[in-house]
Coordinates of C-alpha atoms in Angstrom, one line a residue:
Chain A
X1490 CA -64.9 -13.3 -39.8
X1491 CA -64.4 -9.4 -39.5
X1492 CA -63.3 -7.6 -36.6
X1493 CA -66.3 -7.5 -34.3
X1494 CA -65.6 -4.4 -32.4
X1495 CA -63.1 -1.5 -32.3
X1496 CA -63.3 0.1 -28.9
X1497 CA -61.6 2.9 -27.1
X1498 CA -61.7 2.3 -23.3
X1499 CA -59.2 3.4 -20.7
X1500 CA -59.8 0.4 -18.7
X1501 CA -58.9 -1.9 -21.7
X1502 CA -59.8 -5.4 -20.7
X1503 CA -62.4 -5.3 -17.9
X1504 CA -65.9 -6.5 -17.0
X1505 CA -67.9 -4.4 -19.5
X1506 CA -65.7 -5.7 -22.4
X1507 CA -65.4 -9.2 -21.2
X1508 CA -68.9 -9.8 -20.0
X1509 CA -71.0 -7.1 -21.5
X1510 CA -69.7 -7.2 -25.0
X1511 CA -68.1 -10.6 -24.8
X1512 CA -71.3 -12.6 -24.1
X1513 CA -73.0 -10.8 -27.0
X1514 CA -70.2 -11.0 -29.5
X1515 CA -68.4 -14.3 -28.5
X1516 CA -64.9 -13.3 -29.5
X1517 CA -62.0 -15.7 -29.7
X1518 CA -59.4 -13.0 -29.3
X1519 CA -59.0 -9.6 -27.8
X1520 CA -56.2 -7.5 -29.3
X1521 CA -54.9 -4.6 -27.1
X1522 CA -53.1 -2.0 -29.3
X1523 CA -50.8 0.0 -27.0
X1524 CA -47.1 0.8 -27.5
X1525 CA -46.1 0.8 -24.0
X1526 CA -48.1 -2.3 -23.0
X1527 CA -46.7 -4.3 -25.8
X1528 CA -43.2 -4.2 -24.1
X1529 CA -44.4 -4.6 -20.5
X1530 CA -44.8 -8.4 -19.8
X1531 CA -46.0 -7.9 -16.2
X1532 CA -48.8 -5.5 -17.2
X1533 CA -49.9 -7.9 -19.8
X1534 CA -50.2 -10.7 -17.3
X1535 CA -52.4 -8.4 -15.0
X1536 CA -54.8 -7.4 -17.8
X1537 CA -55.0 -11.0 -19.0
X1538 CA -56.1 -12.3 -15.6
X1539 CA -59.7 -11.3 -16.1
X1540 CA -60.3 -13.2 -19.2
X1541 CA -62.0 -16.5 -19.5
X1542 CA -59.6 -19.3 -20.8
X1543 CA -61.4 -19.5 -24.2
X1544 CA -60.5 -15.9 -25.1
X1545 CA -56.9 -15.1 -26.1
X1546 CA -55.3 -11.8 -25.3
X1547 CA -52.8 -10.2 -27.5
X1548 CA -50.8 -7.0 -27.0
X1549 CA -49.4 -5.2 -30.0
X1550 CA -47.9 -1.8 -30.7
X1551 CA -49.4 0.3 -33.3
X1552 CA -47.1 -0.6 -36.2
X1553 CA -47.5 -4.4 -35.7
X1554 CA -51.2 -4.0 -35.3
X1555 CA -51.5 -2.0 -38.6
X1556 CA -49.7 -4.9 -40.3
X1557 CA -52.2 -7.5 -39.0
X1558 CA -55.5 -5.5 -39.6
X1559 CA -56.3 -7.0 -43.0
X1560 CA -55.6 -10.5 -41.6
X1561 CA -57.9 -10.0 -38.8
X1562 CA -60.7 -8.5 -40.9
X1563 CA -60.6 -11.5 -43.3
X1564 CA -59.5 -14.3 -41.0
X1565 CA -61.5 -17.0 -39.3
X1566 CA -61.0 -15.6 -35.7
X1567 CA -63.6 -13.3 -34.0
X1568 CA -61.5 -10.3 -32.9
X1569 CA -62.2 -7.4 -30.6
X1570 CA -59.5 -4.5 -30.9
X1571 CA -59.0 -2.2 -28.0
X1572 CA -57.1 0.9 -27.4
X1573 CA -56.6 3.0 -24.4
X1574 CA -57.2 6.5 -26.0
X1575 CA -58.6 8.1 -29.1
X1576 CA -55.1 9.1 -30.4
X1577 CA -54.0 5.4 -30.7
X1578 CA -57.1 4.5 -32.4
X1579 CA -56.5 7.4 -35.0
X1580 CA -53.0 6.1 -35.5
X1581 CA -54.4 2.7 -36.2
X1582 CA -56.9 4.2 -38.8
X1583 CA -54.5 6.6 -40.7
X1584 CA -54.4 6.0 -44.4
X1585 CA -58.0 4.7 -44.5
X1586 CA -57.0 1.5 -42.8
X1587 CA -60.4 1.5 -40.9
X1588 CA -62.6 3.0 -43.7
X1589 CA -66.2 1.8 -43.3
X1590 CA -65.6 0.4 -39.9
X1591 CA -67.4 1.4 -36.7
X1592 CA -65.4 2.6 -33.7
X1593 CA -66.9 2.4 -30.3
X1594 CA -66.1 4.9 -27.5
X1595 CA -66.5 3.0 -24.3
X1596 CA -64.9 4.8 -21.6
X1597 CA -62.7 7.8 -21.1
X1598 CA -63.0 9.0 -17.6
X1599 CA -62.6 12.4 -15.7
X1600 CA -59.2 13.9 -15.5
X1601 CA -58.0 17.4 -15.3
X1602 CA -58.7 19.3 -18.6
X1603 CA -61.4 17.0 -19.8
X1604 CA -64.9 18.0 -20.2
X1605 CA -67.9 15.9 -19.3
X1606 CA -69.8 14.5 -22.5
X1607 CA -71.5 11.4 -21.1
X1608 CA -71.3 9.8 -17.7
X1609 CA -68.6 7.5 -19.3
X1610 CA -67.1 10.0 -21.7
X1611 CA -64.9 13.0 -20.8
X1612 CA -63.0 14.7 -23.6
X1613 CA -60.1 17.2 -24.0
X1614 CA -60.0 19.6 -26.9
X1615 CA -57.3 17.5 -28.7
X1616 CA -59.4 14.3 -28.3
X1617 CA -62.3 16.0 -29.9
X1618 CA -60.0 16.9 -32.8
X1619 CA -58.8 13.3 -33.0
X1620 CA -62.5 12.0 -33.1
X1621 CA -63.1 14.4 -36.0
X1622 CA -60.0 13.2 -37.7
X1623 CA -61.2 9.6 -37.2
X1624 CA -64.3 10.4 -38.9
X1625 CA -62.4 12.1 -41.7
X1626 CA -60.7 8.7 -42.2
X1627 CA -64.0 7.3 -43.1
X1628 CA -64.7 5.8 -39.6
X1629 CA -68.2 5.7 -38.2
X1630 CA -67.5 6.9 -34.6
X1631 CA -70.1 6.6 -31.8
X1632 CA -70.2 6.1 -28.1
X1633 CA -71.9 3.3 -26.2
X1634 CA -70.7 1.6 -23.0
X1635 CA -72.8 -1.6 -23.3
X1636 CA -74.4 -3.4 -26.2
X1637 CA -77.9 -2.5 -25.0
X1638 CA -77.3 1.1 -24.3
X1639 CA -78.2 3.9 -26.7
X1640 CA -75.8 4.6 -29.5
X1641 CA -74.6 8.2 -29.1
X1642 CA -73.3 9.6 -32.5
X1643 CA -70.4 11.8 -33.1
X1644 CA -72.6 14.8 -33.7
X1645 CA -74.0 14.4 -30.3
X1646 CA -70.6 13.9 -28.6
X1647 CA -69.2 17.2 -30.1
X1648 CA -71.8 20.0 -30.1
X1649 CA -72.1 21.9 -33.3
X1650 CA -70.4 25.0 -32.0
X1651 CA -67.3 23.0 -31.2
X1652 CA -67.0 21.3 -34.5
X1653 CA -64.3 22.3 -36.9
X1654 CA -65.8 21.1 -40.2
Chain B
X860 CA -90.8 -5.3 20.9
X861 CA -87.2 -4.5 21.5
X862 CA -86.7 -1.5 19.3
X863 CA -83.2 -0.8 20.4
X864 CA -82.0 -4.2 19.5
X865 CA -83.7 -4.0 16.1
X866 CA -82.1 -0.7 15.4
X867 CA -78.5 -1.7 16.3
X868 CA -78.8 -5.0 14.5
X869 CA -80.3 -3.3 11.4
X870 CA -77.3 -0.9 11.5
X871 CA -74.9 -3.7 11.6
X872 CA -76.8 -5.6 8.9
X873 CA -76.8 -2.6 6.6
X874 CA -73.1 -1.9 7.1
X875 CA -72.1 -5.4 6.5
X876 CA -73.6 -5.5 3.1
X877 CA -71.1 -3.2 1.5
X878 CA -69.2 -1.2 4.1
X879 CA -67.8 -3.4 6.8
X880 CA -66.9 -6.3 7.3
X881 CA -68.9 -8.2 4.5
X882 CA -69.2 -11.5 6.4
X883 CA -72.6 -11.8 5.0
X884 CA -74.6 -11.5 8.2
X885 CA -76.5 -9.2 5.8
X886 CA -78.0 -12.2 4.0
X887 CA -81.7 -12.5 4.6
X888 CA -81.1 -16.2 5.6
X889 CA -78.8 -14.8 8.6
X890 CA -80.3 -11.4 9.2
X891 CA -83.9 -12.5 9.6
X892 CA -83.5 -15.4 12.0
X893 CA -81.2 -13.5 14.2
X894 CA -83.8 -10.8 14.3
X895 CA -86.4 -13.4 15.3
X896 CA -83.9 -14.7 18.0
X897 CA -83.6 -11.1 19.3
X898 CA -87.4 -10.9 19.6
X899 CA -87.8 -14.4 21.1
X900 CA -89.4 -15.9 17.9
X901 CA -86.6 -17.4 15.8
X902 CA -88.8 -19.5 13.7
X903 CA -90.7 -16.5 12.4
X904 CA -87.4 -15.2 11.3
X905 CA -86.4 -18.4 9.6
X906 CA -89.7 -18.3 7.6
X907 CA -89.1 -14.7 6.4
X908 CA -85.4 -15.3 5.8
X909 CA -85.6 -18.4 3.9
X910 CA -88.1 -16.8 1.5
X911 CA -86.4 -13.5 1.0
X912 CA -83.0 -15.5 0.6
X913 CA -84.6 -17.3 -2.4
X914 CA -85.5 -14.0 -3.9
X915 CA -82.2 -12.4 -3.1
X916 CA -80.0 -15.3 -4.6
X917 CA -80.5 -14.2 -8.2
X918 CA -79.5 -10.7 -7.7
X919 CA -75.7 -10.3 -8.3
X920 CA -73.9 -7.0 -7.4
X921 CA -72.5 -6.8 -10.8
X922 CA -72.9 -4.0 -13.4
X923 CA -76.1 -2.4 -12.3
X924 CA -76.6 1.2 -11.1
X925 CA -78.7 0.2 -7.9
X926 CA -79.5 -2.9 -6.1
X927 CA -82.3 -3.6 -3.5
X928 CA -80.8 -4.1 -0.1
X929 CA -82.3 -7.3 1.1
X930 CA -80.7 -7.5 4.6
X931 CA -82.2 -4.5 6.3
X932 CA -85.5 -5.1 4.6
X933 CA -85.5 -8.7 6.0
X934 CA -84.9 -7.5 9.4
X935 CA -87.7 -4.9 9.1
X936 CA -90.1 -7.5 7.6
X937 CA -89.3 -10.1 10.4
X938 CA -89.8 -7.5 13.2
X939 CA -93.2 -6.6 11.6
X940 CA -94.2 -10.2 11.2
X941 CA -93.4 -11.1 14.9
X942 CA -95.2 -8.0 16.2
X943 CA -98.3 -8.7 14.1
X944 CA -98.5 -12.5 14.4
X945 CA -98.6 -12.7 18.2
X946 CA -96.8 -15.9 18.7
X947 CA -98.8 -18.0 16.1
X948 CA -97.3 -18.4 12.6
X949 CA -99.8 -17.6 10.0
X950 CA -99.2 -18.0 6.3
X951 CA -101.5 -15.1 5.4
X952 CA -99.3 -12.7 7.5
X953 CA -96.2 -14.2 6.3
X954 CA -97.2 -13.6 2.6
X955 CA -97.7 -9.9 3.6
X956 CA -94.4 -9.8 5.4
X957 CA -92.5 -11.1 2.5
X958 CA -94.2 -8.7 0.1
X959 CA -93.4 -5.9 2.4
X960 CA -89.8 -7.1 2.6
X961 CA -89.6 -7.2 -1.3
X962 CA -90.9 -3.6 -1.5
X963 CA -88.9 -2.2 1.3
X964 CA -85.6 -3.6 0.0
X965 CA -86.0 -1.0 -2.8
X966 CA -86.3 1.8 -0.3
X967 CA -83.2 0.5 1.6
X968 CA -81.4 0.3 -1.7
X969 CA -82.2 3.8 -2.6
X970 CA -80.9 5.0 0.7
X971 CA -77.6 3.2 -0.2
X972 CA -77.4 5.4 -3.4
X973 CA -78.2 8.5 -1.4
X974 CA -75.3 7.8 1.0
X975 CA -72.9 7.1 -1.9
X976 CA -73.6 10.6 -3.3
X977 CA -73.1 12.1 0.1
X978 CA -69.8 10.3 0.4
X979 CA -68.8 12.0 -2.8
X980 CA -69.1 15.4 -1.1
X981 CA -67.3 14.0 1.9
X982 CA -64.2 12.7 0.2
X983 CA -64.0 15.2 -2.7
X984 CA -61.5 17.6 -1.1
X985 CA -59.1 14.7 -0.4
X986 CA -59.1 13.4 -4.0
X987 CA -57.0 15.7 -6.3
X988 CA -53.7 17.1 -6.1
X989 CA -53.4 19.2 -2.9
X990 CA -51.6 17.9 0.2
X991 CA -53.5 15.2 1.9
X992 CA -53.7 14.9 5.7
X993 CA -53.6 11.3 6.7
X994 CA -55.6 11.9 9.9
X995 CA -58.3 13.7 8.0
X996 CA -58.4 11.0 5.5
X997 CA -58.9 8.5 8.2
X998 CA -61.5 10.6 10.0
X999 CA -63.5 11.0 6.8
X1000 CA -63.5 7.3 6.1
X1001 CA -64.6 6.5 9.6
X1002 CA -67.3 9.1 9.3
X1003 CA -68.5 7.5 6.1
X1004 CA -68.8 4.2 7.9
X1005 CA -70.7 5.7 10.9
X1006 CA -73.0 7.4 8.4
X1007 CA -73.8 4.1 6.7
X1008 CA -74.6 2.5 10.0
X1009 CA -76.9 5.3 10.9
X1010 CA -78.5 5.1 7.6
X1011 CA -79.1 1.4 7.8
X1012 CA -80.4 1.6 11.4
X1013 CA -82.8 4.3 10.3
X1014 CA -84.3 2.4 7.3
X1015 CA -84.5 -0.7 9.3
X1016 CA -86.4 0.7 12.3
X1017 CA -88.6 2.8 10.2
X1018 CA -89.5 -0.3 8.0
X1019 CA -90.0 -2.3 11.1
X1020 CA -92.5 0.3 12.5
X1021 CA -94.3 0.5 9.1
X1022 CA -94.5 -3.2 8.8
X1023 CA -95.7 -3.7 12.4
X1024 CA -98.5 -1.1 11.9
X1025 CA -99.3 -2.3 8.4
X1026 CA -99.3 -5.9 9.2
X1027 CA -101.1 -5.4 12.4
X1028 CA -103.9 -3.6 10.6
X1029 CA -104.0 -6.1 7.7
X1030 CA -103.7 -9.0 9.9
X1031 CA -107.3 -9.0 11.1
X1032 CA -108.6 -9.3 7.5
X1033 CA -106.8 -12.6 6.6
X1034 CA -106.2 -11.6 3.0
X1035 CA -106.4 -14.4 0.6
X1036 CA -106.6 -16.9 3.5
X1037 CA -104.0 -19.1 5.1
X1038 CA -104.1 -22.0 2.7
X1039 CA -103.9 -20.0 -0.5
X1040 CA -101.1 -17.8 0.9
X1041 CA -99.1 -20.9 1.9
X1042 CA -99.6 -22.3 -1.6
X1043 CA -98.5 -19.0 -3.1
X1044 CA -95.4 -18.8 -1.0
X1045 CA -94.6 -22.4 -2.0
X1046 CA -95.0 -21.5 -5.7
X1047 CA -92.9 -18.3 -5.4
X1048 CA -90.2 -20.2 -3.5
X1049 CA -90.1 -22.9 -6.1
X1050 CA -89.9 -20.4 -8.9
X1051 CA -87.0 -18.6 -7.4
X1052 CA -85.2 -21.7 -6.6
X1053 CA -85.4 -22.8 -10.2
X1054 CA -84.4 -19.2 -11.4
X1055 CA -81.1 -19.6 -9.5
X1056 CA -80.0 -22.0 -12.2
X1057 CA -79.2 -19.1 -14.3
X1058 CA -76.4 -18.3 -12.0
X1059 CA -74.6 -21.3 -13.1
X1060 CA -74.9 -21.2 -16.9
X1061 CA -78.6 -22.5 -16.9
X1062 CA -80.0 -25.8 -17.7
X1063 CA -78.3 -26.5 -21.1
X1064 CA -74.8 -26.1 -19.7
X1065 CA -75.1 -28.2 -16.6
X1066 CA -77.7 -30.8 -17.4
X1067 CA -75.8 -33.7 -15.6
X1068 CA -75.2 -31.8 -12.3
X1069 CA -78.8 -30.5 -12.2
X1070 CA -80.3 -34.0 -12.9
X1071 CA -78.1 -35.5 -10.2
X1072 CA -79.3 -32.8 -7.8
X1073 CA -82.9 -33.3 -8.7
X1074 CA -82.7 -37.0 -8.0
X1075 CA -81.1 -36.5 -4.6
X1076 CA -83.6 -33.6 -3.8
X1077 CA -86.6 -35.9 -4.9
X1078 CA -85.4 -38.7 -2.6
X1079 CA -84.9 -36.2 0.3
X1080 CA -88.4 -34.6 -0.1
X1081 CA -90.1 -37.9 -0.3
X1082 CA -88.2 -39.7 2.5
X1083 CA -87.8 -36.8 4.9
Chain C
X1137 CA -53.8 -3.3 6.8
X1138 CA -55.6 -6.6 6.3
X1139 CA -58.0 -5.6 9.1
X1140 CA -58.6 -2.3 7.5
X1141 CA -59.2 -4.0 4.1
X1142 CA -62.5 -5.3 5.5
X1143 CA -63.8 -1.7 5.3
X1144 CA -62.5 -0.9 1.8
X1145 CA -66.0 -0.1 0.5
X1146 CA -66.9 2.0 3.5
X1147 CA -66.7 5.3 1.7
X1148 CA -67.9 4.2 -1.7
X1149 CA -68.7 7.1 -3.9
X1150 CA -69.3 7.8 -7.5
X1151 CA -66.2 9.9 -8.0
X1152 CA -63.5 7.8 -6.8
X1153 CA -65.5 4.5 -6.2
X1154 CA -63.3 2.8 -3.5
X1155 CA -60.3 5.0 -3.9
X1156 CA -60.7 6.8 -0.6
X1157 CA -61.1 3.4 1.2
X1158 CA -58.1 2.1 -0.6
X1159 CA -55.9 4.9 0.7
X1160 CA -57.3 4.3 4.1
X1161 CA -56.3 0.7 4.1
X1162 CA -52.9 1.3 2.7
X1163 CA -52.1 4.1 5.3
X1164 CA -50.4 1.9 7.8
X1165 CA -47.9 0.7 5.3
X1166 CA -47.3 4.2 3.9
X1167 CA -46.8 5.6 7.4
X1168 CA -44.1 3.0 7.9
X1169 CA -42.5 3.7 4.6
X1170 CA -42.6 7.4 4.8
X1171 CA -41.6 7.7 8.5
X1172 CA -40.2 11.1 9.2
X1173 CA -41.2 12.4 5.7
X1174 CA -44.6 14.1 6.1
X1175 CA -44.4 15.5 2.6
X1176 CA -43.8 12.2 1.1
X1177 CA -46.6 10.6 3.0
X1178 CA -49.0 13.3 1.9
X1179 CA -47.9 12.9 -1.8
X1180 CA -48.3 9.3 -1.7
X1181 CA -51.8 9.6 -0.1
X1182 CA -52.9 12.0 -2.8
X1183 CA -51.8 9.4 -5.4
X1184 CA -53.5 6.6 -3.8
X1185 CA -56.8 8.4 -2.9
X1186 CA -57.6 8.5 -6.6
X1187 CA -60.2 6.4 -8.5
X1188 CA -59.8 2.7 -7.8
X1189 CA -62.1 -0.3 -8.0
X1190 CA -61.8 -4.0 -7.5
X1191 CA -63.5 -6.9 -5.7
X1192 CA -63.3 -6.2 -2.0
X1193 CA -62.1 -9.6 -1.1
X1194 CA -59.2 -9.4 -3.7
X1195 CA -58.3 -5.8 -2.8
X1196 CA -55.6 -7.2 -0.2
X1197 CA -53.6 -8.3 -3.3
X1198 CA -53.5 -4.9 -4.6
X1199 CA -52.6 -3.5 -1.2
X1200 CA -49.9 -6.0 -0.6
X1201 CA -48.3 -5.5 -4.0
X1202 CA -48.5 -1.7 -3.9
X1203 CA -47.0 -1.7 -0.4
X1204 CA -44.1 -3.8 -1.7
X1205 CA -43.6 -1.4 -4.6
X1206 CA -43.7 1.6 -2.4
X1207 CA -41.3 0.0 0.0
X1208 CA -39.0 -0.8 -2.9
X1209 CA -39.1 2.9 -4.0
X1210 CA -40.8 2.0 -7.3
X1211 CA -41.6 4.9 -9.7
X1212 CA -45.0 6.4 -8.8
X1213 CA -45.9 6.2 -12.6
X1214 CA -45.2 2.4 -12.5
X1215 CA -47.4 2.0 -9.4
X1216 CA -50.2 3.9 -11.0
X1217 CA -49.9 1.7 -14.1
X1218 CA -50.1 -1.3 -11.9
X1219 CA -53.2 -0.1 -10.2
X1220 CA -54.8 0.6 -13.6
X1221 CA -53.9 -2.7 -14.9
X1222 CA -55.1 -4.8 -11.9
X1223 CA -58.5 -3.1 -11.1
X1224 CA -60.4 -4.4 -14.0
X1225 CA -59.0 -8.0 -13.6
X1226 CA -59.5 -8.3 -9.9
X1227 CA -63.0 -7.0 -10.3
X1228 CA -63.9 -9.6 -13.0
X1229 CA -62.2 -12.5 -11.1
X1230 CA -63.9 -11.7 -7.9
X1231 CA -67.3 -11.1 -9.4
X1232 CA -67.2 -14.5 -11.1
X1233 CA -65.6 -16.4 -8.4
X1234 CA -67.2 -14.9 -5.3
X1235 CA -70.5 -13.0 -6.1
X1236 CA -71.5 -15.5 -8.8
X1237 CA -69.8 -18.6 -7.4
X1238 CA -68.8 -19.2 -3.9
X1239 CA -71.6 -17.0 -2.2
X1240 CA -74.7 -18.5 -3.9
X1241 CA -73.1 -22.0 -3.6
X1242 CA -72.8 -21.4 0.1
X1243 CA -76.2 -20.0 0.4
X1244 CA -77.8 -22.9 -1.5
X1245 CA -76.0 -25.3 0.7
X1246 CA -77.5 -23.7 3.8
X1247 CA -80.9 -23.6 2.3
X1248 CA -80.6 -27.3 1.4
X1249 CA -79.5 -28.1 4.9
X1250 CA -82.5 -26.2 6.3
X1251 CA -85.1 -27.6 3.9
X1252 CA -83.7 -31.3 4.4
X1253 CA -84.5 -31.0 8.1
X1254 CA -81.5 -29.7 9.8
X1255 CA -82.1 -27.4 12.9
X1256 CA -82.2 -23.8 11.5
X1257 CA -79.3 -22.7 13.6
X1258 CA -77.1 -25.2 12.3
X1259 CA -78.0 -24.3 8.6
X1260 CA -77.1 -20.7 9.3
X1261 CA -73.9 -21.4 11.4
X1262 CA -72.8 -23.7 8.6
X1263 CA -73.2 -21.0 6.0
X1264 CA -71.4 -18.4 8.0
X1265 CA -68.4 -20.7 9.0
X1266 CA -67.9 -22.3 5.5
X1267 CA -68.5 -19.1 3.5
X1268 CA -66.2 -17.0 5.7
X1269 CA -63.5 -19.7 5.7
X1270 CA -63.3 -19.1 2.0
X1271 CA -63.6 -15.2 2.4
X1272 CA -60.9 -15.0 5.0
X1273 CA -58.7 -17.5 3.1
X1274 CA -59.0 -15.4 -0.1
X1275 CA -58.1 -12.2 1.7
X1276 CA -55.2 -13.6 3.5
X1277 CA -53.8 -15.5 0.5
X1278 CA -54.2 -12.6 -1.9
X1279 CA -52.5 -10.3 0.5
X1280 CA -49.6 -12.4 1.0
X1281 CA -49.2 -13.2 -2.8
X1282 CA -49.3 -9.4 -3.5
X1283 CA -46.6 -8.6 -0.8
X1284 CA -44.4 -11.4 -2.1
X1285 CA -44.6 -10.8 -5.7
X1286 CA -45.1 -7.0 -6.1
X1287 CA -45.9 -6.0 -9.7
X1288 CA -45.2 -9.6 -10.9
X1289 CA -48.2 -10.9 -9.1
X1290 CA -50.2 -11.5 -12.4
X1291 CA -48.1 -14.4 -13.5
X1292 CA -48.5 -16.2 -10.1
X1293 CA -52.2 -15.6 -10.1
X1294 CA -52.6 -17.1 -13.4
X1295 CA -50.7 -20.2 -12.3
X1296 CA -52.6 -20.6 -9.0
X1297 CA -55.8 -22.7 -8.7
X1298 CA -58.2 -19.9 -9.4
X1299 CA -59.1 -21.1 -12.8
X1300 CA -59.9 -24.6 -11.6
X1301 CA -62.1 -23.3 -8.7
X1302 CA -63.9 -21.1 -11.3
X1303 CA -64.7 -24.2 -13.3
X1304 CA -65.8 -26.3 -10.3
X1305 CA -68.1 -23.8 -8.6
X1306 CA -70.9 -23.7 -11.2
X1307 CA -71.0 -27.5 -11.4
X1308 CA -71.6 -27.7 -7.6
X1309 CA -74.0 -24.7 -7.8
X1310 CA -76.1 -26.5 -10.5
X1311 CA -76.2 -29.7 -8.4
X1312 CA -77.4 -27.7 -5.4
X1313 CA -80.1 -25.9 -7.4
X1314 CA -81.3 -29.3 -8.5
X1315 CA -81.3 -30.5 -5.0
X1316 CA -83.2 -27.5 -3.5
X1317 CA -85.9 -27.3 -6.3
X1318 CA -87.9 -30.4 -5.3
X1319 CA -87.6 -29.4 -1.6
X1320 CA -88.9 -26.0 -2.4
X1321 CA -91.6 -27.4 -4.6
X1322 CA -92.9 -29.5 -1.7
X1323 CA -92.8 -26.4 0.6
X1324 CA -90.0 -27.5 2.8
X1325 CA -88.9 -23.8 3.3
X1326 CA -92.3 -23.3 5.0
X1327 CA -92.3 -26.5 6.9
X1328 CA -88.8 -26.0 8.2
X1329 CA -89.9 -22.7 9.8
X1330 CA -93.0 -24.4 11.3
X1331 CA -95.5 -22.6 9.1
X1332 CA -98.7 -24.7 8.7
X1333 CA -98.0 -27.0 11.6
X1334 CA -97.1 -30.0 9.6
X1335 CA -100.3 -29.9 7.5
X1336 CA -99.3 -30.8 4.0
X1337 CA -99.9 -28.3 1.0
X1338 CA -102.5 -29.6 -1.3
X1339 CA -101.3 -31.5 -4.4
X1340 CA -102.8 -28.9 -6.7
X1341 CA -100.4 -26.3 -5.3
X1342 CA -97.5 -28.6 -5.6
X1343 CA -98.2 -29.1 -9.2
X1344 CA -98.2 -25.4 -9.9
X1345 CA -95.1 -25.0 -7.8
X1346 CA -93.4 -27.7 -10.0
X1347 CA -94.5 -25.8 -13.2
X1348 CA -93.3 -22.5 -11.6
X1349 CA -89.8 -24.0 -10.8
X1350 CA -89.5 -25.0 -14.5
X1351 CA -90.6 -21.7 -15.7
X1352 CA -88.2 -20.0 -13.2
X1353 CA -85.3 -22.3 -14.4
X1354 CA -86.1 -21.1 -18.1
X1355 CA -86.3 -17.4 -17.4
X1356 CA -83.7 -17.2 -14.7
X1357 CA -83.1 -13.9 -12.9
X1358 CA -85.7 -12.3 -15.3
X1359 CA -88.4 -14.3 -13.5
X1360 CA -88.0 -12.3 -10.3
X1361 CA -89.9 -9.2 -11.2
X1362 CA -93.1 -11.0 -12.4
X1363 CA -93.0 -13.3 -9.4
X1364 CA -92.8 -10.3 -7.0
X1365 CA -95.6 -8.5 -8.9
X1366 CA -97.7 -11.6 -8.8
X1367 CA -97.3 -11.9 -4.9
X1368 CA -97.9 -8.2 -4.6
X1369 CA -101.1 -8.4 -6.7
X1370 CA -102.6 -11.4 -5.0
X1371 CA -102.0 -9.9 -1.5
X1372 CA -103.6 -6.7 -2.4
X1373 CA -106.4 -8.4 -4.2
X1374 CA -107.0 -10.6 -1.2
X1375 CA -107.1 -7.7 1.2
X1376 CA -109.3 -5.6 -1.0
X1377 CA -111.8 -8.5 -1.2
X1378 CA -112.0 -8.9 2.5
X1379 CA -112.4 -5.2 2.9
X1380 CA -115.3 -4.9 0.6
X1381 CA -117.2 -8.0 1.8

């Protein structure tokens, strides 16, 4: 079974992922790729609390996760991969590791320096560059908070005058 | 009719739903009978409250942009029903009161959204990076609470006046008739009671528990 | 602080959600910790008035834990990470356990009492007392746990009985739905309120009600809209016919 969903969401494991996408995709495992979280046991405990018992949570740093990607893509378990920001997803994808896969932008919220793109997506300039770099790695990038919501393509996320390519 | 009591009670009910203290006097099954009690006709309140509660059960405050506010609407519908029925319960009027409650709860829900947008303006200068004055933060929070009370009182008393006038006018017509209205309310209540099963994973997941309940319920409804 | 937590959603807004209310509830603790340090207090408030969300009944856990961390002089960055980590989980647990579990279970119990012939005031009092015993219990328990464990609260929550409660509630709820459906089909919600003066509803209506309950059970919450529209349609149709004749 392939990886069901690659998602960038600041909130990581929370209602939209567990209930919204979880009830549709029926995952067995949610992998959070985040260098600092991978070392912080108390934070892992907190994130894991919201999960129903049948879903396993795993926390890995980028290097380890890159090593496991092939295994997840071809293994029997149904996997959701989450990162907190676009940059981490790009690190995961570098060298064509996610070629042909779809990456879902699910929630990047307001903070100073970020521009409103969608009600649930705010982007800094460098994050726009990272999204384009992701696309250049052969990844299909789009935004969608919930499975039934409209899929917003990369071209709509970054208006033409801001695109580098 | 005791308009002052309705206004204050409506304010308290609306506030309880989200702001303070969420002890669930805002549920129709509580809010409506207490309204009836305030007006000297508790059973009218029980009739409206039980029906609106069956409709409110399936609505969970999870993951939607806006929700109907059933508590304040139940107060308004009860007040209208008591005013129009004149001391005798009439199923045809009860049906209209319930329908009014189900429509008015959308108006009340919209007023909640409006107040939330207003709150955004109210607290916006506290959020951010400048120095924060504790007194000011407290004051704004309490102001937001008071605002919610005022909002709820307003939609309740407005709804009550509308319901009293509307039901009073429609009451002389008898609508679809008392027997048919009672039948409809029975059917609607049954449908919504059944629908509540979706809260607990539905029939396929809980067959045994549901069957056990059905047997007990059947015995109760035949014996009682 | 526990008392203030009851108003946590009082300034709910789209920008910070319950962030402002959270700072309001935490204020007594911050005032004690930053006594004689108005600048420290102001900084701490600015940090805590930012975006936050959680289930209101479980917020005391986040309040207790953060108060403990502030009192221990924990790095603000760590506190921020704690709040980020905990908000999704507390929301999910509370939604499942309270909004989709405890509350409908207590309400169905109250409706069952009412329809089974208990006095109306008893059915309502039973609901308020039982429901709020759980509500207050959850607030006090989560507050104490947060204060005692600080940022390590996650591990202790996992080991608590929450998972067992979450498994048990839907079973009880399904039983109660089963119990209430035959009572509602026979119109007990009307009889309990004295509508119709003890005259029984004709068998043809009961049959329709039974079918309606099955359809409701099949479609779940999606049945609500059509049922509301049907009631609305029939009422207006009835009034229109009377007006024209």
